[in-house]
CSV table of C-alpha atoms in Angstrom, one decimal:
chain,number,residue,atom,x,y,z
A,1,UNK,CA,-74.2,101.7,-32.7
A,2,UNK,CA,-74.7,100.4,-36.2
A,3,UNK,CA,-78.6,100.3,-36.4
A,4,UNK,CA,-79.3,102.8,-33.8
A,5,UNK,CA,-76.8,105.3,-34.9
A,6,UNK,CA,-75.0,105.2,-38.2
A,7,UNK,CA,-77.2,103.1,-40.5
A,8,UNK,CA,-80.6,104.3,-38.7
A,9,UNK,CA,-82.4,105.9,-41.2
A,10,UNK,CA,-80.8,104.3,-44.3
A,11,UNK,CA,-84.0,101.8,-46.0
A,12,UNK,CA,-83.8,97.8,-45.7
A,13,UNK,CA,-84.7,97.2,-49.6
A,14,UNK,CA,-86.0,94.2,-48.7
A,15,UNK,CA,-88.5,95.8,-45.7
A,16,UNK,CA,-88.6,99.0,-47.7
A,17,UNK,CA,-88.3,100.2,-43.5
A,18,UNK,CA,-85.1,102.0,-42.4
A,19,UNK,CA,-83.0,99.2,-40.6
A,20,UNK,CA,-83.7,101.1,-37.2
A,21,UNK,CA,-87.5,100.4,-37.7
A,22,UNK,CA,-86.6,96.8,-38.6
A,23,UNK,CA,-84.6,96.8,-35.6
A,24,UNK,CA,-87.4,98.0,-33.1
A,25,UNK,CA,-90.0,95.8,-34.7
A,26,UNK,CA,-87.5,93.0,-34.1
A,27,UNK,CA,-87.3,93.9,-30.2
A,28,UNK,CA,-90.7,94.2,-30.2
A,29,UNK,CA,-91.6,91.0,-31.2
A,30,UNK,CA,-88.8,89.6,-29.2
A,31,UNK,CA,-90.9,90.5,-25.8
A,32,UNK,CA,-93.8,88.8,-26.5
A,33,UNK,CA,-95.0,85.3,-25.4
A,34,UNK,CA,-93.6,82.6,-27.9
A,35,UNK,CA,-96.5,81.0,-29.9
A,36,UNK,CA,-95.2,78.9,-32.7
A,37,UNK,CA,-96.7,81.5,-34.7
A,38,UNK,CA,-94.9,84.4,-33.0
A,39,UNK,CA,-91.9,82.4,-33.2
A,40,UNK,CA,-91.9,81.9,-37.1
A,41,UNK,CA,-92.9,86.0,-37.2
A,42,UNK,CA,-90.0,87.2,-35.6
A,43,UNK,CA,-87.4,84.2,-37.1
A,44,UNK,CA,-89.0,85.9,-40.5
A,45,UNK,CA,-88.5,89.9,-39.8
A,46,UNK,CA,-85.0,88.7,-38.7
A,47,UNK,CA,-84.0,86.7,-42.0
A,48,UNK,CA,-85.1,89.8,-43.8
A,49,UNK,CA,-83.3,92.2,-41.7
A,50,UNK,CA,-80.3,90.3,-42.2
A,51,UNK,CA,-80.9,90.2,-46.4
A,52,UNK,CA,-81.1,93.7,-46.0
A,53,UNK,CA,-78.1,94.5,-43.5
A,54,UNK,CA,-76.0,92.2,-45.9
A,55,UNK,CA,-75.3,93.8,-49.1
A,56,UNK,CA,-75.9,97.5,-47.2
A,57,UNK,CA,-72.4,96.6,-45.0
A,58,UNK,CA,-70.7,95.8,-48.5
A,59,UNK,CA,-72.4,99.1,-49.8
A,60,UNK,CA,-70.8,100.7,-46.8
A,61,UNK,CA,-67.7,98.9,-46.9
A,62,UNK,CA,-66.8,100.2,-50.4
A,63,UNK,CA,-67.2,103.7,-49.8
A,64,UNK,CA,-65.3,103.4,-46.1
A,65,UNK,CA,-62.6,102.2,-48.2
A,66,UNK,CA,-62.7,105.0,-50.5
A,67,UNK,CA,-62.8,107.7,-48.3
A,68,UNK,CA,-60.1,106.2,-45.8
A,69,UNK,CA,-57.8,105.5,-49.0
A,70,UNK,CA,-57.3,109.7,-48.4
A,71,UNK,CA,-55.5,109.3,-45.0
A,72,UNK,CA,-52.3,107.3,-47.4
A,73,UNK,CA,-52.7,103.8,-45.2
A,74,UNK,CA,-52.5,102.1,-47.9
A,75,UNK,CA,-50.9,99.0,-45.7
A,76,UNK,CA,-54.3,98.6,-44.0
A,77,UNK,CA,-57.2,96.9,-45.2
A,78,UNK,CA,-61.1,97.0,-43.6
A,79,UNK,CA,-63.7,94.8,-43.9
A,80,UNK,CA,-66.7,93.6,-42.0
A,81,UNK,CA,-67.9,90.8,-41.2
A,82,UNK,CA,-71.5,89.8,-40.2
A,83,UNK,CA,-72.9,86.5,-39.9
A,84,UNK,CA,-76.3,87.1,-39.3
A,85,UNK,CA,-78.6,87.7,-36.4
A,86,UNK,CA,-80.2,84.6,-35.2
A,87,UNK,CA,-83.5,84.1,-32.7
A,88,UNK,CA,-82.4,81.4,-30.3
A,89,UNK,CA,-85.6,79.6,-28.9
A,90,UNK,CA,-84.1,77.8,-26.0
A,91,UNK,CA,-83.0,81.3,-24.6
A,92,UNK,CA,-85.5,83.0,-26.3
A,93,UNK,CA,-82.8,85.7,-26.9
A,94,UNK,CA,-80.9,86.6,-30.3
A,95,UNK,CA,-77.6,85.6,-31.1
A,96,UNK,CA,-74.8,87.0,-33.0
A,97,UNK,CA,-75.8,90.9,-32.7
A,98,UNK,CA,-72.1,91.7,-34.2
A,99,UNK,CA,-70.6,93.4,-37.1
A,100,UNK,CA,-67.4,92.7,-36.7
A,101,UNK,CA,-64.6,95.0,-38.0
A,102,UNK,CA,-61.7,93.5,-39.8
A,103,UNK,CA,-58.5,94.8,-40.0
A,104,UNK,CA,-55.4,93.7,-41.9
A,105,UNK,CA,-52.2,95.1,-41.9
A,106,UNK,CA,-49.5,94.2,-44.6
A,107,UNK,CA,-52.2,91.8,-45.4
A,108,UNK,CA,-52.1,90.2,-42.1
A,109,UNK,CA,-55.2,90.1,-39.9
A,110,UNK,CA,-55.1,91.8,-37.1
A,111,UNK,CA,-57.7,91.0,-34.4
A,112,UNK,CA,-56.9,93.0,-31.7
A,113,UNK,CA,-56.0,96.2,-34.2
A,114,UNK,CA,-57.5,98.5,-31.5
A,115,UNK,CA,-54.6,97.4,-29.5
A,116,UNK,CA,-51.6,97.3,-32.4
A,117,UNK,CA,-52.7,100.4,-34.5
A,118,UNK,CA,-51.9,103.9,-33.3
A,119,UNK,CA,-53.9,106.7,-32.9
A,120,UNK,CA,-53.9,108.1,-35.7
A,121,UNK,CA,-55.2,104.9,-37.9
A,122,UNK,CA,-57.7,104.1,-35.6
A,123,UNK,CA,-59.0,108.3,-35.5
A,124,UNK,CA,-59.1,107.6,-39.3
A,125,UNK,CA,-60.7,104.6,-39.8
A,126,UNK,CA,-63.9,105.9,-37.3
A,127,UNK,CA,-64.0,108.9,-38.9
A,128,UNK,CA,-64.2,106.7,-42.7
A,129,UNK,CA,-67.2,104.7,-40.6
A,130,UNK,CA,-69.0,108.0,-39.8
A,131,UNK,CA,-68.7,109.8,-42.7
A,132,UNK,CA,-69.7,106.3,-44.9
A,133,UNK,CA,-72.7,106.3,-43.5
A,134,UNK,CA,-73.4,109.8,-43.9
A,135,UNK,CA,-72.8,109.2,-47.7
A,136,UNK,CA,-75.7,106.2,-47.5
A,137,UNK,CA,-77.7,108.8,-45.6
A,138,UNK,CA,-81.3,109.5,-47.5
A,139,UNK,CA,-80.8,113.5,-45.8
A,140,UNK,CA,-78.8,113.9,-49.1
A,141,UNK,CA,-81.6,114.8,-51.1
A,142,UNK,CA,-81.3,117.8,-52.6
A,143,UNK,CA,-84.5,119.1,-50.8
A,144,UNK,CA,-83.2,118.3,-47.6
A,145,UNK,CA,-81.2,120.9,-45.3
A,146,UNK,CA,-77.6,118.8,-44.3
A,147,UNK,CA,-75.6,120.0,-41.3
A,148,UNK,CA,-72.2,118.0,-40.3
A,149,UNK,CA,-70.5,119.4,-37.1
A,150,UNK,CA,-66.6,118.1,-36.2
A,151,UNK,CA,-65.9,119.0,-33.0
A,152,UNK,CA,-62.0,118.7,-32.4
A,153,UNK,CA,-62.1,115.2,-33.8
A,154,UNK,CA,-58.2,114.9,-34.4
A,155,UNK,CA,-57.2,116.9,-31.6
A,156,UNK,CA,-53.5,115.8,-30.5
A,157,UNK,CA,-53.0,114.6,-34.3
A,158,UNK,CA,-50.2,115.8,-36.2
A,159,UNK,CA,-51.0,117.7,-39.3
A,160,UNK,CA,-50.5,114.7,-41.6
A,161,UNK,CA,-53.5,113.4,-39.8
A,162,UNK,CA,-55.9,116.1,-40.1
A,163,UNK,CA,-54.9,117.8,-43.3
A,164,UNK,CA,-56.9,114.8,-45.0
A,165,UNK,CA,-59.8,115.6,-43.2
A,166,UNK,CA,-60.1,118.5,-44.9
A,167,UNK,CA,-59.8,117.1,-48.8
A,168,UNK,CA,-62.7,114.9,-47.6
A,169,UNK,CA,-65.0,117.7,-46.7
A,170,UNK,CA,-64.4,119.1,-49.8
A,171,UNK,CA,-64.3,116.2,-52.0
A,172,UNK,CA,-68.0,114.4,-50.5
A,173,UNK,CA,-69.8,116.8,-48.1
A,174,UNK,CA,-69.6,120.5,-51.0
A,175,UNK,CA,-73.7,120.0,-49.7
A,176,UNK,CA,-73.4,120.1,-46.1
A,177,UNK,CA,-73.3,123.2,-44.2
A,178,UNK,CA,-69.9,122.1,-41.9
A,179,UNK,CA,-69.1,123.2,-38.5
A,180,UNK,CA,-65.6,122.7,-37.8
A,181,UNK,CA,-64.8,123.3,-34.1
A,182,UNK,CA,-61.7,123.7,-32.7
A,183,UNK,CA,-59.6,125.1,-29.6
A,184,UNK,CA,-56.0,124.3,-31.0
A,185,UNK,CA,-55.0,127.8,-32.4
A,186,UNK,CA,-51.9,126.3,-34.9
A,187,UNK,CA,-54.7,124.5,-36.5
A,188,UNK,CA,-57.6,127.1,-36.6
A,189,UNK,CA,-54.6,129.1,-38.0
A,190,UNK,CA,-53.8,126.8,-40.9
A,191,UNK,CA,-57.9,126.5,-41.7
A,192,UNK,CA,-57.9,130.2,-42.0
A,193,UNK,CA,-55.6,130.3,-44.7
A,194,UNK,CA,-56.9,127.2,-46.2
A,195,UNK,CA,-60.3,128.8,-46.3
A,196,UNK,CA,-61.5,132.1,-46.6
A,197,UNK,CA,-65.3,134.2,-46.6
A,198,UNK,CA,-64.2,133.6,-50.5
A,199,UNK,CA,-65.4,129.8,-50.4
A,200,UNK,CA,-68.0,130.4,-48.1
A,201,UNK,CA,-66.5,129.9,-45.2
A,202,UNK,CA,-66.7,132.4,-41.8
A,203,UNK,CA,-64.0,132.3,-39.4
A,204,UNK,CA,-65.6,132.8,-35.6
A,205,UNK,CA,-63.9,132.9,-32.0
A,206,UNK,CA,-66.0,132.0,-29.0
A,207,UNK,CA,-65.1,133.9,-26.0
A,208,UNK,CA,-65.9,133.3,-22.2
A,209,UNK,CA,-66.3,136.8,-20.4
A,210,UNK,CA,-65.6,137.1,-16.6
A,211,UNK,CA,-68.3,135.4,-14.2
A,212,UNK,CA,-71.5,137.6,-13.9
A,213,UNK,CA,-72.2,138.3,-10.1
A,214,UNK,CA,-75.1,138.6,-8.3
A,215,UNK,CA,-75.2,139.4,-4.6
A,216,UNK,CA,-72.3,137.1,-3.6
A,217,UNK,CA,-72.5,134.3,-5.7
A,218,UNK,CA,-71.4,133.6,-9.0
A,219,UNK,CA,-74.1,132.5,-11.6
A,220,UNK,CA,-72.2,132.2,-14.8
A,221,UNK,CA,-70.0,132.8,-18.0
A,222,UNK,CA,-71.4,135.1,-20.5
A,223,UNK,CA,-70.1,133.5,-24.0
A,224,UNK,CA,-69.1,136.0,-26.9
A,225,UNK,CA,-69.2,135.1,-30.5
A,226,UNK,CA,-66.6,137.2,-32.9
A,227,UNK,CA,-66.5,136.8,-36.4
A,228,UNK,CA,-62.9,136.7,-37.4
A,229,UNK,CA,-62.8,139.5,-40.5
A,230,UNK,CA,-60.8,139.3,-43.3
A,231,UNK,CA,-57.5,141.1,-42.2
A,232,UNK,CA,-58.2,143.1,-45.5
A,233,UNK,CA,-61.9,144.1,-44.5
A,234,UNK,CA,-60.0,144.8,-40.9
A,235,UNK,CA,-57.8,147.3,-42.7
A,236,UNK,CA,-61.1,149.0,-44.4
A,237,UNK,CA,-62.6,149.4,-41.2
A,238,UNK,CA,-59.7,151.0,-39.1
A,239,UNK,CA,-58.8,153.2,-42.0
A,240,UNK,CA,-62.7,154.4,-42.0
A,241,UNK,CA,-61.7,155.0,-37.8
A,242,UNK,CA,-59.2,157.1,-38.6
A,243,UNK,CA,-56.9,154.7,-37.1
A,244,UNK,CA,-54.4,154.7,-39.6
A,245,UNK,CA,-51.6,152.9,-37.8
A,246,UNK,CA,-54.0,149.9,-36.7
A,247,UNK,CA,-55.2,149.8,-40.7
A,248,UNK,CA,-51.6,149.5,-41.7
A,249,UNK,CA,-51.0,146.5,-39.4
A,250,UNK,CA,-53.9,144.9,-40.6
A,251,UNK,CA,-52.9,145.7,-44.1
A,252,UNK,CA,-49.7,144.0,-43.9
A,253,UNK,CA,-50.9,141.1,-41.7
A,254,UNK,CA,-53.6,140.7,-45.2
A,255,UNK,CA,-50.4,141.0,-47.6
A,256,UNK,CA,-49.2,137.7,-45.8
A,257,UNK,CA,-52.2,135.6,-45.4
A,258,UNK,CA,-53.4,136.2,-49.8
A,259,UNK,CA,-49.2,135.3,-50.6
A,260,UNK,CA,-49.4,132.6,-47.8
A,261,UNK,CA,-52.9,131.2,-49.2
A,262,UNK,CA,-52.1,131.2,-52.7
A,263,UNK,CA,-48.6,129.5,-52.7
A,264,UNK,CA,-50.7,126.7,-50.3
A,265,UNK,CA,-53.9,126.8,-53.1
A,266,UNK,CA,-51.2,126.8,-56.2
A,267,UNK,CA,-48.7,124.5,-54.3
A,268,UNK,CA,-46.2,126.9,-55.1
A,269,UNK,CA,-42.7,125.9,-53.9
A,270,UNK,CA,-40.9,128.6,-51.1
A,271,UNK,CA,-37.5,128.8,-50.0
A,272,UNK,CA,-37.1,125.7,-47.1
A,273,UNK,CA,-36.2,127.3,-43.4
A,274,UNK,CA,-36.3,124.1,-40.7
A,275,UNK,CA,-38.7,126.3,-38.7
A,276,UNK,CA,-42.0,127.4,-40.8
A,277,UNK,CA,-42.4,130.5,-38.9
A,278,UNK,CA,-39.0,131.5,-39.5
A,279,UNK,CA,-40.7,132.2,-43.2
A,280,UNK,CA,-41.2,135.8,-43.8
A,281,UNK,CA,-43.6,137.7,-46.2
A,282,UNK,CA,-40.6,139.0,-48.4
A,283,UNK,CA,-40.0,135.0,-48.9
A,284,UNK,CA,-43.8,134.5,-50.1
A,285,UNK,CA,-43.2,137.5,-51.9
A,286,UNK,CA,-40.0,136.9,-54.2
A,287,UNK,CA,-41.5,133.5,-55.0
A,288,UNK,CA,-44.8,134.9,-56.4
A,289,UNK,CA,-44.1,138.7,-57.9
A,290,UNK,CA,-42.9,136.5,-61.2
A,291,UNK,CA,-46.3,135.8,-62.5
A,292,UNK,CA,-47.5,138.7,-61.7
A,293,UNK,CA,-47.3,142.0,-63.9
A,294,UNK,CA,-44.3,144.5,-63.4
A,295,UNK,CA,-47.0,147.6,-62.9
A,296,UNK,CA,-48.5,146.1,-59.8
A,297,UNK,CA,-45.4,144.4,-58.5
A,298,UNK,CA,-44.1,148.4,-58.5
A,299,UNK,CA,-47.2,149.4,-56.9
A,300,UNK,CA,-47.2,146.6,-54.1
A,301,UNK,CA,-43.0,147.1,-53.1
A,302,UNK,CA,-44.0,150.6,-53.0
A,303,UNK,CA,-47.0,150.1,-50.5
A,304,UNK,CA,-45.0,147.9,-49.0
A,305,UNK,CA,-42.1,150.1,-48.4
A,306,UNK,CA,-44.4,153.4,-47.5
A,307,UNK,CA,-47.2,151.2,-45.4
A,308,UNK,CA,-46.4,147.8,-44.3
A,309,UNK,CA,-42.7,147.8,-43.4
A,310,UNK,CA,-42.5,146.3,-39.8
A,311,UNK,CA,-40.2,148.9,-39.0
A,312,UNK,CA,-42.8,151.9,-39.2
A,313,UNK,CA,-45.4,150.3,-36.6
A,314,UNK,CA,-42.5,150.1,-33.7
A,315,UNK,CA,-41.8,154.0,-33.8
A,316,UNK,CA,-43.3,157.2,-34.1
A,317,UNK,CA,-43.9,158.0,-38.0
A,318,UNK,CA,-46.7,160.2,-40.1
A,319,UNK,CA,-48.5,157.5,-41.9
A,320,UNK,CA,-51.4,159.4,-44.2
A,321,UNK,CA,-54.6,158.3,-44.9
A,322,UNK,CA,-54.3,158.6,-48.5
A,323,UNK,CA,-51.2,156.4,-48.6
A,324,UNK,CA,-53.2,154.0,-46.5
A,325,UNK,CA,-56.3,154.1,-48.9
A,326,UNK,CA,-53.9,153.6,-51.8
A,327,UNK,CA,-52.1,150.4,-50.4
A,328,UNK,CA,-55.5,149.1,-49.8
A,329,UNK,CA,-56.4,149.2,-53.0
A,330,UNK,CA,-53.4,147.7,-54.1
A,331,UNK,CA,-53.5,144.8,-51.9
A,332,UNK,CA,-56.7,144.4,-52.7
A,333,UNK,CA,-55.7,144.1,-56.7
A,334,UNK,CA,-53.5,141.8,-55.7
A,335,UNK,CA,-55.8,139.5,-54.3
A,336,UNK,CA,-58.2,139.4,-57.7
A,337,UNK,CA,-54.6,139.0,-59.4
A,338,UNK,CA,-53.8,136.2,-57.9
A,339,UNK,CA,-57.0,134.8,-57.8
A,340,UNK,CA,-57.1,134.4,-61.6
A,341,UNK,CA,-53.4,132.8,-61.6
């Protein structure tokens, strides 16, 4: 998993080789019929693979420990530990083809950690593996294209868990292009306020449509790709439909992700409720309209009262397109307003 996988195309400074190269040669070699000569060719691409593994692993370890040190275990330490791969010539075979991980809790070792530790440490600590080695990758030159795709990898975490996941991305991999798949809605929901089309980010749903037929049989699923709009670009287009309801749903619905996005960008403190989605816009609201100016805190109450009041979208009301147009422009001031907080 080491050579093969995570370190594979990372250089042996001592071969000037990548360490999978190294690796094959060594295998290579390992087939053939055992001269003396043979013999002291393979002990020799071994010793050097080995010079080169060693100080790569500490190289590795260092920056595993940096980016595990943002999941707060602070109680556990990692290490390896590799002695060296050695050719046998009695079984002809090479020993000691381990890198062993060690794990210390409240600075006591623990060998059988993947029994003691929970989940959640041991999701962290092979993610810090993974994403270490992408760090010692060479595909980080800047002429190189980088794609890093996380498929549900903290699936059945809490948020504690996968939150940090997150400040990674954005602390080490700004260079990647980053697929981040997912089929728990609560957390697709929290990513989509976390990020927006603003940092670069597009929000998609992948769809399944009902089985095609032909004849009798069924041959498959036809897959459907939506990109998730901005609920404020949403509002644009119904309003351009002459769907003026719809746009004022969509409006309001855009009025609580910008207050709910900024006060979790700013950390910006809101009035505590033991169930989060007991929180309303109006509590968003009254916590940020301070900072902002009294001319477009008048403008946004009024839209707010005329346009997105929940009450107008469960009965029968004239809602204008005008009126609809003007509280998407002030939302939409709102937005740059709070941008530049």
């Amino acid at each position: 998993l080491l050579v093969n996988t995570l370190l594979a195309d990372i250089r042996n400074e001592i071969t000037r080789k990548t360490f999978s190269e190294d690796w094959q040669e060594i295998q290579d070699n390992l087939s053939k019929k055992k001269t003396q000569a043979q013999v002291n060719r393979l002990t020799s691409l071994v010793d050097k693979f080995n010079e080169g593994l060693i100080p790569k692993l500490q190289e590795l370890k260092a920056k595993v420990v940096d980016v595990f040190n943002h999941f707060g275990y602070y109680d556990v330490n990692l290490d390896f530990e590799f002695r060296g791969v050695a050719y046998s010539p009695h079984s002809r075979s090479l020993d000691r083809q381990e890198v062993l991980l060690k794990v210390q809790f409240y600075e006591q070792d623990i060998p059988s950690h993947y029994q003691f530790l929970n989940e959640a440490k041991l999701s962290a600590i092979g993610l810090s593996i993974y994403l270490s080695a992408l760090l010692l990758n060479p595909s980080r030159r800047a002429d190189r294209f980088r794609i890093l795709v996380l498929d549900d990898v903290l699936i059945g975490l809490d948020m504690s868990n996968r939150l940090p996941i997150i400040k990674i991305l954005e602390e080490y991999f700004r260079d990647y292009q980053i697929f981040l798949l997912t089929h728990d809605l609560e957390w697709f929901a929290i990513l989509s306020q976390r990020f927006t089309e603003d940092d670069n980010w597009k929000l998609m749903n992948l769809f399944c449509t009902k089985p095609l037929h032909r004849g009798d049989s069924v041959e498959y699923e036809m897959p459907v790709i939506a990109e998730r709009k901005d609920y404020l670009a949403k509002a644009q287009d119904y309003l351009t439909q002459n769907d003026y309801k719809a746009s004022a749903i969509y409006l309001r619905t855009a009025f609580e992700q910008i207050l709910k996005s900024h006060c979790n960008r700013k950390g910006v403190a809101v009035v505590y409720k033991e169930k989060a989605k007991e929180l309303s816009s109006n509590d968003f609201w009254s916590t940020v309209k301070g900072n902002l100016s009294p001319d477009l805190v008048k403008k946004v109450e009024e839209a707010r009262s005329l346009i997105m009041n929940p009450l107008s979208h469960s009965r029968v009301v004239s809602i204008y397109k005008g009126e609809v147009k003007d509280a998407i422009a002030v939302i939409s001031e709102l937005k740059q307003a709070l941008a530049h907080l």
